[in-house]
Amino acid sequence: MGSAQKAPSVSGDRERVLGSLRRALGRGQEAAADAAARAAVAQRIDEHRRGLIPARSQLDPAQQVALFETMACQQAATVGHVAHRDAVPAAIADYLKEANLPPRLRVAPDPALTGLPWDTQPLLEISTGRAAADDTASLTGAFAGIAETGTLMLRSGAQHPTSLNFLPDVHIVVLRAADVVGPYEEAWDRLRAHEGDGAMPRTVNFVTGPSRTADIEQTIQLGAHGPRRLHIILIDETD
Amino acid sequence: MSLPGSNFSDDVRVAVADPQLQRAMRHVKEGFIGKRAKAAARLPEFEALRDAARDIKNHTLAHLDLYLEHYEAQVTASGGHVHWCAGPTEARAVILDICRQAGARTVTKGKSMIGEEIDINAHLEAAGITPVETDLGEYIVQMRHERPSHIIAPAVHLTKDLIEADFRAQHRQFPADRSLSQVPELVDEARQVLRQRFLDADVGITGANFLVAETGSSIIVTNEGNGDLTQILPRVHIVVASLEKIVPTFEDAATLLRVLARSATGQEFSTYTTVSTGPKRPDDGDGPAAYHVVLLDNGRSDLLDGPFREILRCIRCGACINHCPVYHAIGGHAYGSVYPGPIGAVLTPALVGIEAAADLPEASTFCGRCEEVCPVRIPLPKLLRHWRERAFERRVTPRAVRAGIGLWAFFARRPALYGFATGLAARLLGAAGRRRGRFARLPLAGGWTRFRDLPAPEGRTFRNQWAARKRHRP
Ligand code: SF4
């Protein structure tokens, strides 16, 4: 490949673009105005002040869980409840059977999930790791549930490969009721507390119901490319 | 290549005489408008959120250079790369270079209007790299060698029979006698075909709905999950985004997300909102090893200084398109530009020059519905008028229109007279057209009503209503 095909000098474009932005915004004319603009930007980023938050999501914890469930179901997710995490394997075995799906499950390498009493379900075939192309069902945890719109917040990491959220036909998510928050803003605060300010995992997925498309004649059809079903198991325990 | 809108009147004639297109366009009118109205009604804070969304964008645009610098520093700190590109040529060169270095043979693509703007598919193909559109609508449009006719519903101009015929012609691997007349069957077949493409791709290209300065993250919003498979599975993830996609913080993004899906599809929230930051971390089980952001200017920095700055608030929800009577009548392709509808009529002349797109600002009835529904309150009719004035000044206005504008200019310089004359006309037309709400024929406007019904004014002009509304505001 000849040098003629090399990308044009990108740093050249950086100065060109920034230069024309600065000109358009009148920078470099008044030192005080420039300093004020810088201060405003720094403050906005540091403060991450909340905007207008819909009243709908500002509820007591029990009502939040109820709203989460209502909203998630409106978006075609299904929700099951267990009183204790030890009941999760049985709930999954029942769900797969009722849905007429093979008793196979790819489980996220998360000790809270791999440590569940799977031996109570000898017919369920369990493997762990990232999703493979022919996986039918996956199981992951969730970083938070957002009541406002029935949305799951999923955080990528060693314990949660993102492919599990998208490749299998069925995505099953275990969510502790204690991890349900009201609005998106509360979920961000939790994430910031977890990661440290300014840091982020590679991927944060907000998931509201199963995959869908309306690209053909505005007809909504589930299971476009991602999961055809999203099943959420809420653990009601308050440990 | 023809210029945007250069064959506008011919294309319009063809479009309105096309029964298939007219059938397909009914779905826009019947679907999007009602869904948005219901979603807005369900959220009492919706109007206040639109104000907040507008204010966030205004603040960000006033500090665009500084937020972009902060954003760039954060992308770099998380292990990604930002490539500043003045125009399409530079952007294409950067993308091709990344693809070549990755040894890419196929590239999957999430839906990206910036990708359309820089015409990246044609250039990838010319370099021997196969681009695969993965959004169902985009996939269909690519298969037909067409352009998207809508920014969020690319195949909205097609009926399912046409799509079935295309699938039968292209997907030869399936039995010829399979049943394929229903939407679920079509969706399922596309899913099967594209699944392997996702797994085979070397590079994934997505757009971005937002870039977040705080953390150097990009956000995509989809319903299908195709954007996610595009950016999880390949070794390299390229984000193509224009400068004005930046927002300061996640709190700001939350406000904009609250109005985006509701305005676009009437959903409370889209199925997938995905935040990506840098390449995969050392102990991540999957994700791309490299993360590049191609940051495109293409004329936007010029818009920042002047009357068109407000168009940079646009979050590409498509609501103005969905509510536009001209779009309903002619579909997206007749505009001949990447962006159709009111947003396109304002943005395209800015991107390609008014000389090359003088017809587009004419594609409006000034009914004002676009501004009424725009989640970031862009005064689209006002901006269209600015373009008309500029086109007129430069004498590039289509000749038939010049006489009309001359008359309009006479009134415009005499606001009281204009108010009286249009008020009178609106009341008369309103009374005459009230029974059907539309005119199929209007004296002296045959060129217009031959192909479209003109919405009957509701008895008051936009100026009357605006003045009344202002009085009612605190
Ligand atoms: S101009 Fe407003 S309504 Fe139109 S696409 Fe942009 S944000 Fe949406």
PDB file of C-alpha atoms in Angstrom, chain A residues 1 5-8 10 13-14 16-18 20-25 27 34 36-38 40-41 44-45 48-56 71 74-75 130-131 133 148-149 151 156-158 160-169 183-185 188-189 192 197-228, chain B residues 27 32 35 42-43 45 48-49 56 59 61-70 72 74 83-86 90 93-94 97 100 134-137 154 159-160 163 183-184 186-188 191 194-195 198-199 214-215 217 223-224 226 228-229 231-233 237 243 248-252 254 258 262 267-279 281 283-286 288 291 297 301 304-305 309:
ATOM      1  CA  MET A   1       0.000   0.000   0.000  1.00  0.00           C
ATOM      2  CA  GLN A   5      -3.285   5.981   0.657  1.00  0.00           C
ATOM      3  CA  LYS A   6      -2.273   7.062   4.133  1.00  0.00           C
ATOM      4  CA  ALA A   7      -4.840   8.932   6.168  1.00  0.00           C
ATOM      5  CA  PRO A   8      -4.522  12.709   5.939  1.00  0.00           C
ATOM      6  CA  VAL A  10      -5.435  14.014  11.555  1.00  0.00           C
ATOM      7  CA  ASP A  13      -7.792  18.539  11.165  1.00  0.00           C
ATOM      8  CA  ARG A  14      -7.945  18.763  14.932  1.00  0.00           C
ATOM      9  CA  ARG A  16      -8.606  23.215  11.905  1.00  0.00           C
ATOM     10  CA  VAL A  17     -11.892  22.089  13.448  1.00  0.00           C
ATOM     11  CA  LEU A  18     -11.180  23.404  16.933  1.00  0.00           C
ATOM     12  CA  SER A  20     -13.124  27.219  13.549  1.00  0.00           C
ATOM     13  CA  LEU A  21     -15.192  26.357  16.632  1.00  0.00           C
ATOM     14  CA  ARG A  22     -13.194  28.852  18.674  1.00  0.00           C
ATOM     15  CA  ARG A  23     -13.602  31.532  16.049  1.00  0.00           C
ATOM     16  CA  ALA A  24     -17.340  30.938  15.878  1.00  0.00           C
ATOM     17  CA  LEU A  25     -17.587  31.223  19.658  1.00  0.00           C
ATOM     18  CA  ARG A  27     -12.677  32.787  22.011  1.00  0.00           C
ATOM     19  CA  ASP A  34     -12.701  32.629  28.209  1.00  0.00           C
ATOM     20  CA  ALA A  36     -15.646  32.081  32.730  1.00  0.00           C
ATOM     21  CA  ALA A  37     -16.481  29.613  29.964  1.00  0.00           C
ATOM     22  CA  ARG A  38     -13.818  27.212  31.204  1.00  0.00           C
ATOM     23  CA  ALA A  40     -18.658  26.838  33.667  1.00  0.00           C
ATOM     24  CA  VAL A  41     -17.635  23.666  31.830  1.00  0.00           C
ATOM     25  CA  ARG A  44     -20.947  21.352  35.048  1.00  0.00           C
ATOM     26  CA  ILE A  45     -18.879  18.201  34.683  1.00  0.00           C
ATOM     27  CA  HIS A  48     -23.282  16.514  37.342  1.00  0.00           C
ATOM     28  CA  ARG A  49     -26.343  18.305  38.564  1.00  0.00           C
ATOM     29  CA  ARG A  50     -29.644  16.532  38.076  1.00  0.00           C
ATOM     30  CA  GLY A  51     -32.170  17.967  35.673  1.00  0.00           C
ATOM     31  CA  LEU A  52     -35.926  17.648  35.851  1.00  0.00           C
ATOM     32  CA  ILE A  53     -36.818  14.156  37.096  1.00  0.00           C
ATOM     33  CA  PRO A  54     -40.367  12.935  36.429  1.00  0.00           C
ATOM     34  CA  ALA A  55     -42.405  12.577  39.619  1.00  0.00           C
ATOM     35  CA  ARG A  56     -43.485   9.118  38.465  1.00  0.00           C
ATOM     36  CA  MET A  71     -43.181  -0.942  33.135  1.00  0.00           C
ATOM     37  CA  GLN A  74     -45.522  -3.233  29.299  1.00  0.00           C
ATOM     38  CA  GLN A  75     -42.398  -3.559  27.148  1.00  0.00           C
ATOM     39  CA  ARG A 130     -19.294 -15.571  27.054  1.00  0.00           C
ATOM     40  CA  ALA A 131     -22.110 -16.431  24.655  1.00  0.00           C
ATOM     41  CA  ALA A 133     -23.443 -18.521  18.489  1.00  0.00           C
ATOM     42  CA  GLU A 148     -39.100   4.819  35.730  1.00  0.00           C
ATOM     43  CA  THR A 149     -39.289   2.763  32.535  1.00  0.00           C
ATOM     44  CA  THR A 151     -35.189  -0.737  32.427  1.00  0.00           C
ATOM     45  CA  SER A 156     -19.815  -5.284  31.421  1.00  0.00           C
ATOM     46  CA  GLY A 157     -16.870  -6.884  33.178  1.00  0.00           C
ATOM     47  CA  ALA A 158     -15.132 -10.168  33.868  1.00  0.00           C
ATOM     48  CA  HIS A 160     -20.668 -10.192  32.851  1.00  0.00           C
ATOM     49  CA  PRO A 161     -19.677 -10.644  29.187  1.00  0.00           C
ATOM     50  CA  THR A 162     -21.912  -8.361  27.089  1.00  0.00           C
ATOM     51  CA  SER A 163     -22.534 -11.000  24.397  1.00  0.00           C
ATOM     52  CA  LEU A 164     -24.788 -12.833  26.895  1.00  0.00           C
ATOM     53  CA  ASN A 165     -27.236  -9.908  26.662  1.00  0.00           C
ATOM     54  CA  PHE A 166     -27.619 -10.149  22.875  1.00  0.00           C
ATOM     55  CA  LEU A 167     -26.710 -13.462  21.218  1.00  0.00           C
ATOM     56  CA  PRO A 168     -28.964 -16.073  22.883  1.00  0.00           C
ATOM     57  CA  ASP A 169     -32.664 -16.367  22.029  1.00  0.00           C
ATOM     58  CA  PRO A 183     -34.914   7.296  37.908  1.00  0.00           C
ATOM     59  CA  TYR A 184     -31.848   6.864  35.644  1.00  0.00           C
ATOM     60  CA  GLU A 185     -29.985   9.435  37.713  1.00  0.00           C
ATOM     61  CA  TRP A 188     -25.727   6.690  37.475  1.00  0.00           C
ATOM     62  CA  ASP A 189     -24.894   7.677  41.028  1.00  0.00           C
ATOM     63  CA  ARG A 192     -20.124   6.366  39.831  1.00  0.00           C
ATOM     64  CA  ASP A 197     -15.730   9.523  39.200  1.00  0.00           C
ATOM     65  CA  GLY A 198     -15.045   9.782  35.475  1.00  0.00           C
ATOM     66  CA  ALA A 199     -14.309   6.060  35.058  1.00  0.00           C
ATOM     67  CA  MET A 200     -16.559   3.647  33.193  1.00  0.00           C
ATOM     68  CA  PRO A 201     -16.685  -0.020  32.278  1.00  0.00           C
ATOM     69  CA  ARG A 202     -16.399  -0.746  28.545  1.00  0.00           C
ATOM     70  CA  THR A 203     -20.166  -1.203  28.158  1.00  0.00           C
ATOM     71  CA  VAL A 204     -23.246  -0.249  30.103  1.00  0.00           C
ATOM     72  CA  ASN A 205     -26.441  -1.646  28.567  1.00  0.00           C
ATOM     73  CA  PHE A 206     -29.826  -0.218  29.414  1.00  0.00           C
ATOM     74  CA  VAL A 207     -32.288  -2.915  28.395  1.00  0.00           C
ATOM     75  CA  THR A 208     -36.053  -2.410  28.296  1.00  0.00           C
ATOM     76  CA  GLY A 209     -37.836  -5.537  27.121  1.00  0.00           C
ATOM     77  CA  PRO A 210     -36.739  -7.970  24.394  1.00  0.00           C
ATOM     78  CA  SER A 211     -35.369  -7.001  20.971  1.00  0.00           C
ATOM     79  CA  ARG A 212     -37.881  -5.681  18.458  1.00  0.00           C
ATOM     80  CA  THR A 213     -38.277  -3.963  15.108  1.00  0.00           C
ATOM     81  CA  ALA A 214     -41.017  -1.989  13.405  1.00  0.00           C
ATOM     82  CA  ASP A 215     -39.098  -1.541  10.166  1.00  0.00           C
ATOM     83  CA  ILE A 216     -41.622  -3.431   8.030  1.00  0.00           C
ATOM     84  CA  GLU A 217     -44.866  -1.494   7.711  1.00  0.00           C
ATOM     85  CA  GLN A 218     -44.595  -0.211  11.285  1.00  0.00           C
ATOM     86  CA  THR A 219     -45.586  -3.647  12.573  1.00  0.00           C
ATOM     87  CA  ILE A 220     -43.841  -4.405  15.864  1.00  0.00           C
ATOM     88  CA  GLN A 221     -42.115  -7.771  15.790  1.00  0.00           C
ATOM     89  CA  LEU A 222     -40.100  -9.132  18.724  1.00  0.00           C
ATOM     90  CA  GLY A 223     -36.724 -10.808  18.339  1.00  0.00           C
ATOM     91  CA  ALA A 224     -35.152  -8.759  15.567  1.00  0.00           C
ATOM     92  CA  HIS A 225     -31.469  -9.485  16.265  1.00  0.00           C
ATOM     93  CA  GLY A 226     -31.270  -9.694  20.039  1.00  0.00           C
ATOM     94  CA  PRO A 227     -33.215 -11.957  22.410  1.00  0.00           C
ATOM     95  CA  ARG A 228     -36.776 -12.891  21.533  1.00  0.00           C
TER      96      ARG A 228
ATOM     97  CA  HIS B  27     -48.091   3.970   7.952  1.00  0.00           C
ATOM     98  CA  PHE B  32     -45.929   7.718  14.386  1.00  0.00           C
ATOM     99  CA  LYS B  35     -47.872   7.067  19.251  1.00  0.00           C
ATOM    100  CA  ARG B  42     -48.482   9.892  29.610  1.00  0.00           C
ATOM    101  CA  LEU B  43     -45.663  12.022  31.000  1.00  0.00           C
ATOM    102  CA  GLU B  45     -43.398  16.684  32.635  1.00  0.00           C
ATOM    103  CA  ALA B  48     -40.951  20.980  30.673  1.00  0.00           C
ATOM    104  CA  LEU B  49     -38.461  18.281  29.639  1.00  0.00           C
ATOM    105  CA  ILE B  56     -28.878  21.622  27.670  1.00  0.00           C
ATOM    106  CA  HIS B  59     -25.418  25.486  26.869  1.00  0.00           C
ATOM    107  CA  LEU B  61     -23.231  24.571  21.846  1.00  0.00           C
ATOM    108  CA  ALA B  62     -22.062  27.752  23.553  1.00  0.00           C
ATOM    109  CA  HIS B  63     -19.133  25.749  24.995  1.00  0.00           C
ATOM    110  CA  LEU B  64     -18.697  23.243  22.185  1.00  0.00           C
ATOM    111  CA  ASP B  65     -14.921  23.608  21.830  1.00  0.00           C
ATOM    112  CA  LEU B  66     -14.335  23.065  25.546  1.00  0.00           C
ATOM    113  CA  TYR B  67     -16.644  20.058  25.912  1.00  0.00           C
ATOM    114  CA  LEU B  68     -15.068  18.400  22.881  1.00  0.00           C
ATOM    115  CA  GLU B  69     -11.589  18.890  24.312  1.00  0.00           C
ATOM    116  CA  HIS B  70     -12.664  17.358  27.604  1.00  0.00           C
ATOM    117  CA  GLU B  72     -11.254  13.815  23.698  1.00  0.00           C
ATOM    118  CA  GLN B  74     -11.422  11.176  28.415  1.00  0.00           C
ATOM    119  CA  HIS B  83      -9.988  11.387  14.875  1.00  0.00           C
ATOM    120  CA  TRP B  84     -11.037  14.950  14.061  1.00  0.00           C
ATOM    121  CA  CYS B  85     -12.247  15.223  10.488  1.00  0.00           C
ATOM    122  CA  ALA B  86     -13.079  18.473   8.719  1.00  0.00           C
ATOM    123  CA  GLU B  90     -10.924  13.032   5.716  1.00  0.00           C
ATOM    124  CA  ALA B  93      -9.683   8.171   4.681  1.00  0.00           C
ATOM    125  CA  VAL B  94      -9.458   7.611   8.433  1.00  0.00           C
ATOM    126  CA  ASP B  97      -7.069   3.301   7.085  1.00  0.00           C
ATOM    127  CA  ARG B 100      -6.995  -1.785   6.247  1.00  0.00           C
ATOM    128  CA  THR B 134     -27.565  -4.704  10.026  1.00  0.00           C
ATOM    129  CA  ASP B 135     -30.525  -2.558  11.021  1.00  0.00           C
ATOM    130  CA  LEU B 136     -33.423  -4.367   9.328  1.00  0.00           C
ATOM    131  CA  GLY B 137     -34.612  -1.271   7.470  1.00  0.00           C
ATOM    132  CA  PRO B 154     -35.157   3.684   6.544  1.00  0.00           C
ATOM    133  CA  THR B 159     -44.647  -2.389   1.529  1.00  0.00           C
ATOM    134  CA  LYS B 160     -44.085  -5.929   2.743  1.00  0.00           C
ATOM    135  CA  ILE B 163     -39.664  -6.716   0.647  1.00  0.00           C
ATOM    136  CA  VAL B 183     -43.876  -9.714   8.818  1.00  0.00           C
ATOM    137  CA  PRO B 184     -42.614 -12.273  11.409  1.00  0.00           C
ATOM    138  CA  LEU B 186     -39.502 -11.693   6.958  1.00  0.00           C
ATOM    139  CA  VAL B 187     -37.937 -10.561  10.233  1.00  0.00           C
ATOM    140  CA  ASP B 188     -36.902 -14.096  11.067  1.00  0.00           C
ATOM    141  CA  ARG B 191     -32.231 -12.486  11.488  1.00  0.00           C
ATOM    142  CA  LEU B 194     -27.470 -11.466   9.379  1.00  0.00           C
ATOM    143  CA  ARG B 195     -26.500 -13.622  12.356  1.00  0.00           C
ATOM    144  CA  PHE B 198     -22.275 -10.481  12.677  1.00  0.00           C
ATOM    145  CA  LEU B 199     -20.075 -13.418  13.620  1.00  0.00           C
ATOM    146  CA  GLU B 214     -17.744  13.605  31.384  1.00  0.00           C
ATOM    147  CA  THR B 215     -16.390  10.124  30.635  1.00  0.00           C
ATOM    148  CA  SER B 217     -18.436   7.656  26.239  1.00  0.00           C
ATOM    149  CA  ASN B 223     -34.594  -1.440  19.316  1.00  0.00           C
ATOM    150  CA  GLU B 224     -33.216  -4.399  17.420  1.00  0.00           C
ATOM    151  CA  ASN B 226     -28.091  -4.898  15.888  1.00  0.00           C
ATOM    152  CA  ASP B 228     -24.817  -3.971  19.959  1.00  0.00           C
ATOM    153  CA  LEU B 229     -23.891  -7.103  18.020  1.00  0.00           C
ATOM    154  CA  GLN B 231     -19.913  -3.333  18.358  1.00  0.00           C
ATOM    155  CA  ILE B 232     -19.403  -6.360  20.638  1.00  0.00           C
ATOM    156  CA  LEU B 233     -18.326  -9.065  18.217  1.00  0.00           C
ATOM    157  CA  HIS B 237     -15.312  -0.655  16.946  1.00  0.00           C
ATOM    158  CA  LEU B 243     -19.460  17.414  16.620  1.00  0.00           C
ATOM    159  CA  PRO B 248     -21.734  17.389  29.228  1.00  0.00           C
ATOM    160  CA  THR B 249     -22.872  14.673  31.654  1.00  0.00           C
ATOM    161  CA  PHE B 250     -25.010  11.558  32.028  1.00  0.00           C
ATOM    162  CA  GLU B 251     -27.622  13.658  33.785  1.00  0.00           C
ATOM    163  CA  ASP B 252     -27.868  15.744  30.626  1.00  0.00           C
ATOM    164  CA  ALA B 254     -30.876  11.311  30.738  1.00  0.00           C
ATOM    165  CA  ARG B 258     -36.448  11.058  28.079  1.00  0.00           C
ATOM    166  CA  ARG B 262     -41.096   9.447  23.062  1.00  0.00           C
ATOM    167  CA  GLN B 267     -41.852   4.468  23.278  1.00  0.00           C
ATOM    168  CA  GLU B 268     -41.235   5.209  26.952  1.00  0.00           C
ATOM    169  CA  PHE B 269     -37.632   4.216  26.332  1.00  0.00           C
ATOM    170  CA  SER B 270     -36.014   2.425  23.431  1.00  0.00           C
ATOM    171  CA  THR B 271     -35.209  -1.250  23.979  1.00  0.00           C
ATOM    172  CA  TYR B 272     -31.451  -0.788  23.998  1.00  0.00           C
ATOM    173  CA  THR B 273     -29.553   2.281  25.150  1.00  0.00           C
ATOM    174  CA  THR B 274     -25.884   1.378  25.150  1.00  0.00           C
ATOM    175  CA  VAL B 275     -23.000   3.350  26.635  1.00  0.00           C
ATOM    176  CA  SER B 276     -19.536   2.464  25.321  1.00  0.00           C
ATOM    177  CA  THR B 277     -16.241   3.702  26.709  1.00  0.00           C
ATOM    178  CA  GLY B 278     -12.903   2.744  25.182  1.00  0.00           C
ATOM    179  CA  PRO B 279     -11.872  -0.786  24.131  1.00  0.00           C
ATOM    180  CA  ARG B 281     -10.734  -4.084  29.545  1.00  0.00           C
ATOM    181  CA  ASP B 283     -10.291  -9.115  32.014  1.00  0.00           C
ATOM    182  CA  ASP B 284     -13.464  -8.574  29.948  1.00  0.00           C
ATOM    183  CA  GLY B 285     -14.802 -11.739  28.335  1.00  0.00           C
ATOM    184  CA  ASP B 286     -15.715 -10.005  25.084  1.00  0.00           C
ATOM    185  CA  PRO B 288     -13.563  -4.925  20.758  1.00  0.00           C
ATOM    186  CA  TYR B 291     -12.160   1.809  19.886  1.00  0.00           C
ATOM    187  CA  ASP B 297     -17.356  18.633  11.316  1.00  0.00           C
ATOM    188  CA  SER B 301     -18.574  24.699  12.944  1.00  0.00           C
ATOM    189  CA  LEU B 304     -22.306  27.753  15.072  1.00  0.00           C
ATOM    190  CA  ASP B 305     -21.837  31.398  14.237  1.00  0.00           C
ATOM    191  CA  ARG B 309     -26.893  27.512  15.221  1.00  0.00           C
TER     192      ARG B 309
END
